[in-house]
Amino acid sequence: APCLRMGLSRLFDAWQCKTASATRSFISDNCLSRRLFLVGSPTGILSASISKTKTIRKEAPLHVCVDGATQKMKKSIWIVGLLGWVMVLFSGMWQQSAQAAGEGFTVKAELPENQRDTSASYFDLRVSPNQAQTLNVVIQNRQADPVTVLIKVNPAFTNDNGVVEYGEQVGRTDASLKVNFKTLLKAPTEVTIPALSQQTVPLQLKLPAQAFAGTVLGGLQFMAKPDEKATTSGAVANRYVYALGVVLTESDQVVPPNLRLREVKAVSDHGHNAIQANIQNFKPAMLKDLTVEGKIFEADGSKALYQTRKHELKMAPNSNFNFKVDLNDEPLKPGKYRFEGVAKAGGRTWHFKKTFMVAQKEAADLNAAAVKKVPAQANAIDWRLMILVGLVVLLTINVIAFKRYARHQRGA
C-alpha cells in the first residue's frame, strides 16, 4: 500500500520510505514547506510571513512502507502535532506583544532660541510674564496609511509609584498648584498626517501677567486615534503614547522642595490590604532621587508591625502621591495605629508621624475584598512547568500506544 498521508504531512519536506530493493526519497507535489518568520522592524513591530518552497516531484516506482517506517512516521506526526498545539497556544501572546510595540509615528520638539538646555529633547524654556510664543512640534508618520494623532495638554503630576507623568489626571491636581500648565498652552485636539510624511504642528504658549517663582512643569501627550471598527467590535487594542515634557522658569532663583504628610488611612491596593500615606510636595520645585520609608505601629506600640521602603522616586512641583505600606496579605485588624515615615532627598530629611483609626466595618469590608493569602508551596507551582509535564505525559501515552499497535501488526 502507498504511504499514508495525514493532514500533518504538509509540515514535512520529505518522507523516507523503504522498498524491497532500495531506499529512495521524494517530495510530494501536494506537500508545501511552510516556514514562520518573526521579522523585526525599526519600530519593534513583529510581523509574520509564510513562504512556500517550490515542490519537486521525482518519478519513482510505487513505494511500500514497512511497519518500522510507518511507526516512525506516525510518532513524528504526533510529536509535530503536539508542538504545533503549543505554538498555537502561545501565538496569541506573540501577537499581543507585537501590537504593543508602537503606533508608527514619532514626535520631535523644534527647540526655540529661549531653550535653556540645548541637548534636551524636551522644551526647557526661560520665559517672562505676559510672554506669547509659538512652539513647534514635528510629527512624522512612518506608515503607508494616514494616521490621526490626538493631542492633549496636561500639568505634570506624581503617580503612586513615585514617577512623574504628563498624562490626563482625574482629581489629582494639587491644591498648592498656582500656575496650571494646562491653561498656558493651546494645541489642536487632533491632526491627521498623510502617509510617509511629516507635519509641523504649532502650539500657542501664553504666560500670565503675574510673575511666578520656581518651576512650572507640564507636558504634551500624543496618541494615535483608535480604530472605530476595533472599538465597536470590543477588541482589546494596545495604544502607544508619546509624552513631551515642557519646563518653564522665569528666573534662576532656586525654590527648594518641601514635603508634608497630609493623611493616612487603610485602603485596598488591587485586592491587597495596605496603609496609604499621602505625601505632598507643596513647593514649585522638582524633587529627584527621593527615598521614603514608612512603618506601621500600634498606637502605643514600639515594635513595627509592617514597613516599606522605596527609593529613586521623583515628584513633580506642587503634587502629591500615595505611599503605601503593604500588609503582606494579612487580614487587617480594627484599632488605632501610628504611621511613622522618613523621606530623604538632596541632603534634606523629613520626618512624618500620624495616628489613624481602622473601624470594625472598614476592616471587615477590606478583608472581604482582599485577595486571600496563598501558601508558599502553592505559590511555587509554575504553570509553564505544568504544561511541560502534561506534554511529557501525552508523549509517553502515545509511545506506549504505538508500541502496542506495532506488536498487533506483527502478530497479524
Coordinates of C-alpha atoms in Angstrom, one line a residue:
A1 CA 0.0 0.0 0.0
P2 CA 1.3 3.6 -0.6
C3 CA 2.5 5.7 2.2
L4 CA -0.3 7.0 4.4
R5 CA -0.5 10.8 4.3
M6 CA -2.4 12.6 7.1
G7 CA -3.3 16.3 7.5
L8 CA 0.0 17.0 9.2
S9 CA 2.1 15.6 6.3
R10 CA 2.2 19.2 4.9
L11 CA 4.7 20.0 7.7
F12 CA 7.4 17.8 6.2
D13 CA 9.7 18.4 3.2
A14 CA 10.3 14.7 2.5
W15 CA 9.3 11.3 3.7
Q16 CA 11.7 8.3 3.9
C17 CA 10.1 5.1 2.6
K18 CA 11.7 1.7 2.1
T19 CA 11.2 -0.7 -0.9
A20 CA 12.4 -4.2 -1.2
S21 CA 15.3 -3.2 -3.4
A22 CA 16.3 0.3 -2.4
T23 CA 15.5 3.3 -0.3
R24 CA 14.6 6.5 -2.1
S25 CA 13.3 9.9 -1.1
F26 CA 10.7 12.1 -2.7
I27 CA 8.8 15.3 -2.2
S28 CA 5.1 15.1 -2.9
D29 CA 3.7 17.9 -5.2
N30 CA 0.9 18.2 -2.6
C31 CA 3.3 18.9 0.3
L32 CA 4.2 22.5 0.7
S33 CA 7.0 23.5 3.1
R34 CA 5.8 26.5 5.2
R35 CA 8.1 28.4 7.5
L36 CA 7.0 31.1 10.0
F37 CA 9.4 34.1 10.4
L38 CA 9.3 36.9 13.0
V39 CA 10.6 39.9 11.2
G40 CA 11.9 42.9 13.2
S41 CA 11.3 46.5 12.1
P42 CA 12.7 49.8 13.3
T43 CA 9.6 50.4 15.4
G44 CA 9.9 47.0 17.0
I45 CA 6.8 45.6 15.4
L46 CA 6.9 41.9 14.6
S47 CA 5.1 40.6 11.6
A48 CA 4.6 37.0 10.5
S49 CA 5.1 35.8 6.9
I50 CA 4.7 32.4 5.3
S51 CA 7.0 31.3 2.5
K52 CA 6.3 28.3 0.2
T53 CA 9.1 26.4 -1.3
K54 CA 8.8 25.1 -4.9
T55 CA 7.7 21.4 -4.9
I56 CA 9.7 18.9 -6.8
R57 CA 8.4 15.5 -7.9
K58 CA 10.7 12.7 -8.8
E59 CA 9.4 9.9 -10.9
A60 CA 9.7 6.8 -8.7
P61 CA 8.2 3.3 -8.6
L62 CA 5.4 2.6 -6.1
H63 CA 6.9 2.6 -2.6
V64 CA 5.7 0.2 0.0
C65 CA 6.3 1.4 3.6
V66 CA 7.3 -1.3 6.0
D67 CA 6.0 -1.4 9.6
G68 CA 9.1 0.3 11.1
A69 CA 8.8 3.3 8.7
T70 CA 5.1 3.6 9.4
Q71 CA 5.6 3.6 13.1
K72 CA 8.4 6.2 12.9
M73 CA 6.2 8.4 10.6
K74 CA 3.3 8.2 13.0
K75 CA 5.4 9.0 16.0
S76 CA 6.8 12.1 14.2
I77 CA 3.3 13.2 13.2
W78 CA 2.1 13.0 16.8
I79 CA 5.2 14.9 18.1
V80 CA 4.9 17.6 15.5
G81 CA 1.2 17.9 16.1
L82 CA 1.7 18.4 19.9
L83 CA 4.5 21.0 19.2
G84 CA 2.1 22.8 16.8
W85 CA -0.5 22.8 19.5
V86 CA 1.9 24.5 21.9
M87 CA 2.8 27.1 19.2
V88 CA -0.9 27.9 18.7
L89 CA -1.3 28.3 22.4
F90 CA 1.4 30.9 22.6
S91 CA 0.9 32.6 19.3
G92 CA -1.7 35.0 20.8
M93 CA 0.9 36.2 23.3
W94 CA 3.4 36.9 20.5
Q95 CA 0.8 38.9 18.5
Q96 CA -0.2 40.9 21.6
S97 CA 3.3 41.9 22.4
A98 CA 3.9 42.8 18.7
Q99 CA 0.9 45.1 18.6
A100 CA 2.1 47.0 21.7
A101 CA 5.4 47.9 20.1
G102 CA 4.4 51.3 18.6
E103 CA 1.9 53.3 16.6
G104 CA 4.0 54.1 13.5
F105 CA 4.7 57.8 14.2
T106 CA 7.3 59.8 16.0
V107 CA 7.3 63.2 17.8
K108 CA 10.1 65.8 17.9
A109 CA 10.3 69.2 19.5
E110 CA 11.8 72.1 17.5
L111 CA 13.8 73.8 20.2
P112 CA 13.4 77.7 20.1
E113 CA 16.0 80.3 20.9
N114 CA 15.0 80.6 24.6
Q115 CA 15.7 76.9 25.1
R116 CA 17.9 76.6 28.2
D117 CA 19.3 73.0 27.8
T118 CA 20.0 72.7 24.1
S119 CA 20.9 69.0 24.5
A120 CA 17.5 68.1 25.8
S121 CA 14.8 66.5 23.6
Y122 CA 12.0 68.4 25.5
F123 CA 11.2 72.1 25.9
D124 CA 13.2 73.8 28.7
L125 CA 12.3 77.4 28.3
R126 CA 13.2 80.7 30.0
V127 CA 10.1 82.8 29.8
S128 CA 8.8 86.1 31.2
P129 CA 5.5 87.5 32.4
N130 CA 2.8 88.1 29.8
Q131 CA 5.0 86.5 27.1
A132 CA 3.4 84.9 24.0
Q133 CA 5.3 82.4 21.9
T134 CA 4.7 79.7 19.3
L135 CA 6.2 76.3 19.9
N136 CA 6.5 73.8 17.0
V137 CA 6.3 70.1 17.2
V138 CA 7.1 67.8 14.2
I139 CA 5.1 64.6 13.9
Q140 CA 6.4 62.1 11.4
N141 CA 4.2 59.3 10.0
R142 CA 6.2 56.2 9.1
Q143 CA 3.2 54.2 8.0
A144 CA 1.9 53.6 4.5
D145 CA -1.5 54.9 5.6
P146 CA -2.6 58.3 7.1
V147 CA -2.6 58.5 10.8
T148 CA -4.7 60.7 13.1
V149 CA -2.9 61.8 16.3
L150 CA -4.8 63.0 19.4
I151 CA -3.0 65.8 21.3
K152 CA -3.6 66.7 25.0
V153 CA -2.1 69.3 27.2
N154 CA -1.7 68.3 30.9
P155 CA 0.1 69.6 34.0
A156 CA 2.7 67.2 35.4
F157 CA 1.7 65.0 38.4
T158 CA 3.2 62.3 40.5
N159 CA 1.7 58.8 40.3
D160 CA 1.6 56.4 43.3
N161 CA 4.8 54.7 42.1
G162 CA 6.8 57.9 42.6
V163 CA 7.0 58.6 38.9
V164 CA 6.3 62.0 37.2
E165 CA 3.7 61.7 34.5
Y166 CA 2.2 64.0 31.8
G167 CA -1.0 62.1 31.1
E168 CA -4.5 63.1 31.9
Q169 CA -5.2 63.1 35.6
V170 CA -8.6 62.8 37.3
G171 CA -8.8 64.5 40.7
R172 CA -5.1 64.7 41.1
T173 CA -4.5 68.5 40.7
D174 CA -2.8 69.5 43.9
A175 CA -4.3 72.3 46.0
S176 CA -0.9 74.1 46.2
L177 CA -0.7 74.5 42.3
K178 CA -1.0 78.2 41.5
V179 CA 0.0 78.2 37.8
N180 CA -1.6 75.3 35.9
F181 CA 0.3 74.5 32.7
K182 CA -2.9 73.4 31.0
T183 CA -4.2 77.0 31.0
L184 CA -0.9 78.3 29.4
L185 CA -0.6 76.2 26.2
K186 CA -3.2 75.8 23.4
A187 CA -2.9 72.9 21.0
P188 CA -5.2 71.3 18.3
T189 CA -7.1 68.3 19.7
E190 CA -6.1 66.2 16.7
V191 CA -4.1 66.3 13.5
T192 CA -4.0 63.9 10.5
I193 CA -0.6 63.2 9.0
P194 CA -0.5 61.8 5.4
A195 CA 1.2 58.5 4.7
L196 CA 5.0 58.5 4.9
S197 CA 5.3 62.3 5.6
Q198 CA 5.7 64.7 8.4
Q199 CA 3.9 67.8 9.6
T200 CA 4.8 70.7 11.8
V201 CA 2.2 71.4 14.5
P202 CA 2.2 74.9 16.0
L203 CA 1.3 75.3 19.7
Q204 CA 0.5 78.7 21.3
L205 CA 2.1 79.5 24.7
K206 CA 0.8 82.5 26.7
L207 CA 2.3 83.3 30.1
P208 CA 0.3 85.0 32.9
A209 CA 0.8 88.7 33.5
Q210 CA 1.8 88.0 37.1
A211 CA 5.3 86.6 37.7
F212 CA 5.8 83.2 39.2
A213 CA 8.6 81.7 41.2
G214 CA 10.1 78.3 40.8
T215 CA 9.2 75.8 38.0
V216 CA 6.0 75.2 36.1
L217 CA 6.0 71.7 34.7
G218 CA 3.7 70.2 32.1
G219 CA 3.6 68.0 29.1
L220 CA 2.0 67.1 25.8
Q221 CA 0.5 63.7 25.2
F222 CA 0.4 62.2 21.6
M223 CA -1.7 59.1 20.9
A224 CA -3.0 57.6 17.7
K225 CA -6.7 57.8 17.3
P226 CA -8.3 54.4 18.0
D227 CA -9.8 52.5 15.1
E228 CA -13.6 52.8 15.2
K229 CA -14.1 49.2 13.9
A230 CA -11.9 47.8 16.7
T231 CA -13.6 49.9 19.3
T232 CA -17.2 48.8 18.3
S233 CA -16.2 45.2 18.0
G234 CA -14.9 45.1 21.5
A235 CA -11.4 44.0 20.6
V236 CA -8.6 44.8 23.0
A237 CA -6.0 47.1 21.4
N238 CA -2.8 48.3 23.0
R239 CA -2.1 52.0 22.5
Y240 CA 1.3 53.6 22.4
V241 CA 1.6 57.1 23.9
Y242 CA 4.3 59.7 23.4
A243 CA 4.9 62.3 26.1
L244 CA 6.8 65.5 25.6
G245 CA 7.7 67.5 28.7
V246 CA 7.7 71.3 29.0
V247 CA 9.6 73.1 31.7
L248 CA 9.0 76.8 32.3
T249 CA 11.1 79.1 34.5
E250 CA 11.3 82.9 34.8
S251 CA 14.5 83.3 36.8
D252 CA 17.4 81.4 38.3
Q253 CA 16.1 81.8 41.8
V254 CA 16.1 78.4 43.5
V255 CA 13.0 77.3 45.2
P256 CA 13.7 74.3 47.4
P257 CA 11.1 71.5 47.5
N258 CA 9.2 70.8 50.8
L259 CA 7.2 67.8 51.9
R260 CA 4.4 67.2 54.4
L261 CA 2.2 64.3 55.3
R262 CA -1.5 65.0 54.6
E263 CA -3.5 61.9 55.6
V264 CA -3.1 58.2 56.5
K265 CA -5.8 55.6 56.0
A266 CA -6.3 51.9 55.2
V267 CA -7.0 51.0 51.6
S268 CA -7.3 48.1 49.2
D269 CA -4.4 48.2 46.7
H270 CA -5.5 46.0 43.8
G271 CA -7.0 43.5 46.1
H272 CA -4.3 43.7 48.8
N273 CA -4.7 45.5 52.1
A274 CA -2.4 48.4 52.7
I275 CA -1.9 51.5 54.7
Q276 CA -1.8 54.6 52.5
A277 CA 0.1 57.8 53.5
N278 CA -0.4 60.8 51.2
I279 CA 2.8 62.9 50.9
Q280 CA 2.7 66.3 49.3
N281 CA 5.4 68.5 47.7
F282 CA 3.7 71.9 48.2
K283 CA 6.5 73.9 46.5
P284 CA 7.0 74.8 42.8
A285 CA 10.2 72.6 42.6
M286 CA 11.0 69.2 41.2
L287 CA 12.2 66.5 43.6
K288 CA 14.6 63.8 42.4
D289 CA 16.3 60.7 44.0
L290 CA 13.7 60.6 46.8
T291 CA 13.8 57.8 49.4
V292 CA 10.8 57.2 51.6
E293 CA 10.5 54.6 54.4
G294 CA 7.3 54.0 56.3
K295 CA 6.4 51.9 59.3
I296 CA 3.1 51.0 61.0
F297 CA 2.9 50.6 64.8
E298 CA 0.0 50.1 67.2
A299 CA -0.9 53.5 68.6
D300 CA 1.1 53.0 71.8
G301 CA 3.5 50.3 70.4
S302 CA 7.2 50.4 69.9
K303 CA 7.6 47.4 67.5
A304 CA 6.9 47.9 63.8
L305 CA 4.1 45.7 62.5
Y306 CA 4.7 46.4 58.8
Q307 CA 7.2 48.5 56.9
T308 CA 8.0 49.5 53.4
R309 CA 11.0 51.3 51.8
K310 CA 11.1 52.8 48.3
H311 CA 14.0 54.7 46.7
E312 CA 14.8 56.7 43.5
L313 CA 11.4 58.3 43.5
K314 CA 10.6 61.6 41.8
M315 CA 7.9 64.3 42.5
A316 CA 6.6 67.0 40.2
P317 CA 6.3 70.5 41.5
N318 CA 3.1 71.1 43.6
S319 CA 2.0 67.5 43.5
N320 CA 1.3 64.6 45.9
F321 CA 1.3 60.8 45.8
N322 CA 0.1 57.9 47.9
F323 CA 2.9 56.0 49.6
K324 CA 1.6 52.5 50.5
V325 CA 2.8 50.2 53.2
D326 CA 1.9 46.6 52.3
L327 CA 0.3 44.3 54.9
N328 CA 1.8 41.2 53.3
D329 CA -1.7 39.8 52.6
E330 CA -2.5 39.6 56.2
P331 CA -6.0 40.4 57.5
L332 CA -6.5 44.0 58.7
K333 CA -7.5 44.3 62.4
P334 CA -9.6 47.2 63.6
G335 CA -8.0 49.5 66.1
K336 CA -5.8 52.6 66.5
Y337 CA -2.5 52.7 64.7
R338 CA 0.5 55.0 64.2
F339 CA 2.4 55.8 60.9
E340 CA 6.0 56.9 61.1
G341 CA 7.9 57.9 57.9
V342 CA 11.2 59.3 56.8
A343 CA 11.9 60.9 53.5
K344 CA 15.3 61.9 52.2
A345 CA 16.4 63.8 49.0
G346 CA 19.1 66.3 48.1
G347 CA 20.7 66.2 51.5
R348 CA 17.5 67.0 53.3
T349 CA 15.4 64.8 55.6
W350 CA 11.7 65.0 56.5
H351 CA 10.1 63.1 59.4
F352 CA 6.4 62.2 59.5
K353 CA 4.2 60.9 62.3
K354 CA 0.4 60.5 62.4
T355 CA -2.1 58.3 64.2
F356 CA -5.2 56.9 62.5
M357 CA -8.1 54.6 63.2
V358 CA -9.4 51.5 61.4
A359 CA -13.1 50.9 62.2
Q360 CA -14.6 47.5 62.6
K361 CA -16.8 47.7 59.5
E362 CA -13.9 49.2 57.5
A363 CA -11.6 46.3 58.4
A364 CA -14.3 43.8 57.6
D365 CA -15.0 45.3 54.2
L366 CA -11.4 45.4 53.2
N367 CA -10.7 41.9 54.4
A368 CA -13.7 40.6 52.4
A369 CA -12.5 42.2 49.2
A370 CA -8.8 41.2 49.7
V371 CA -7.1 38.5 47.8
K372 CA -6.6 35.5 50.1
K373 CA -3.1 34.7 51.0
V374 CA -1.8 31.6 49.1
P375 CA 0.5 29.2 50.9
A376 CA 4.2 29.4 49.8
Q377 CA 4.1 25.8 48.5
A378 CA 1.2 26.6 46.1
N379 CA 2.9 29.8 45.1
A380 CA 5.9 27.8 43.9
I381 CA 3.9 26.0 41.2
D382 CA 4.8 27.2 37.8
W383 CA 2.1 26.9 35.1
R384 CA 4.7 26.5 32.4
L385 CA 6.1 23.5 34.3
M386 CA 2.6 22.1 34.4
I387 CA 2.3 22.4 30.7
L388 CA 5.6 20.7 30.2
V389 CA 4.6 17.8 32.5
G390 CA 1.4 17.5 30.6
L391 CA 3.2 17.2 27.2
V392 CA 5.6 14.6 28.6
V393 CA 2.6 12.5 29.8
L394 CA 0.9 12.8 26.4
L395 CA 4.0 11.8 24.5
T396 CA 4.5 8.8 26.9
I397 CA 1.0 7.6 26.3
N398 CA 1.4 8.0 22.5
V399 CA 4.7 6.0 22.5
I400 CA 3.1 3.2 24.5
A401 CA 0.0 3.1 22.2
F402 CA 2.3 2.9 19.1
K403 CA 4.3 0.1 20.6
R404 CA 1.1 -1.9 21.2
Y405 CA -0.1 -1.1 17.7
A406 CA 3.2 -2.3 16.2
R407 CA 3.1 -5.6 18.2
H408 CA -0.5 -6.1 17.0
Q409 CA 0.5 -5.6 13.4
R410 CA 3.4 -8.1 13.6
G411 CA 1.1 -10.6 15.3
A412 CA -1.4 -10.2 12.4

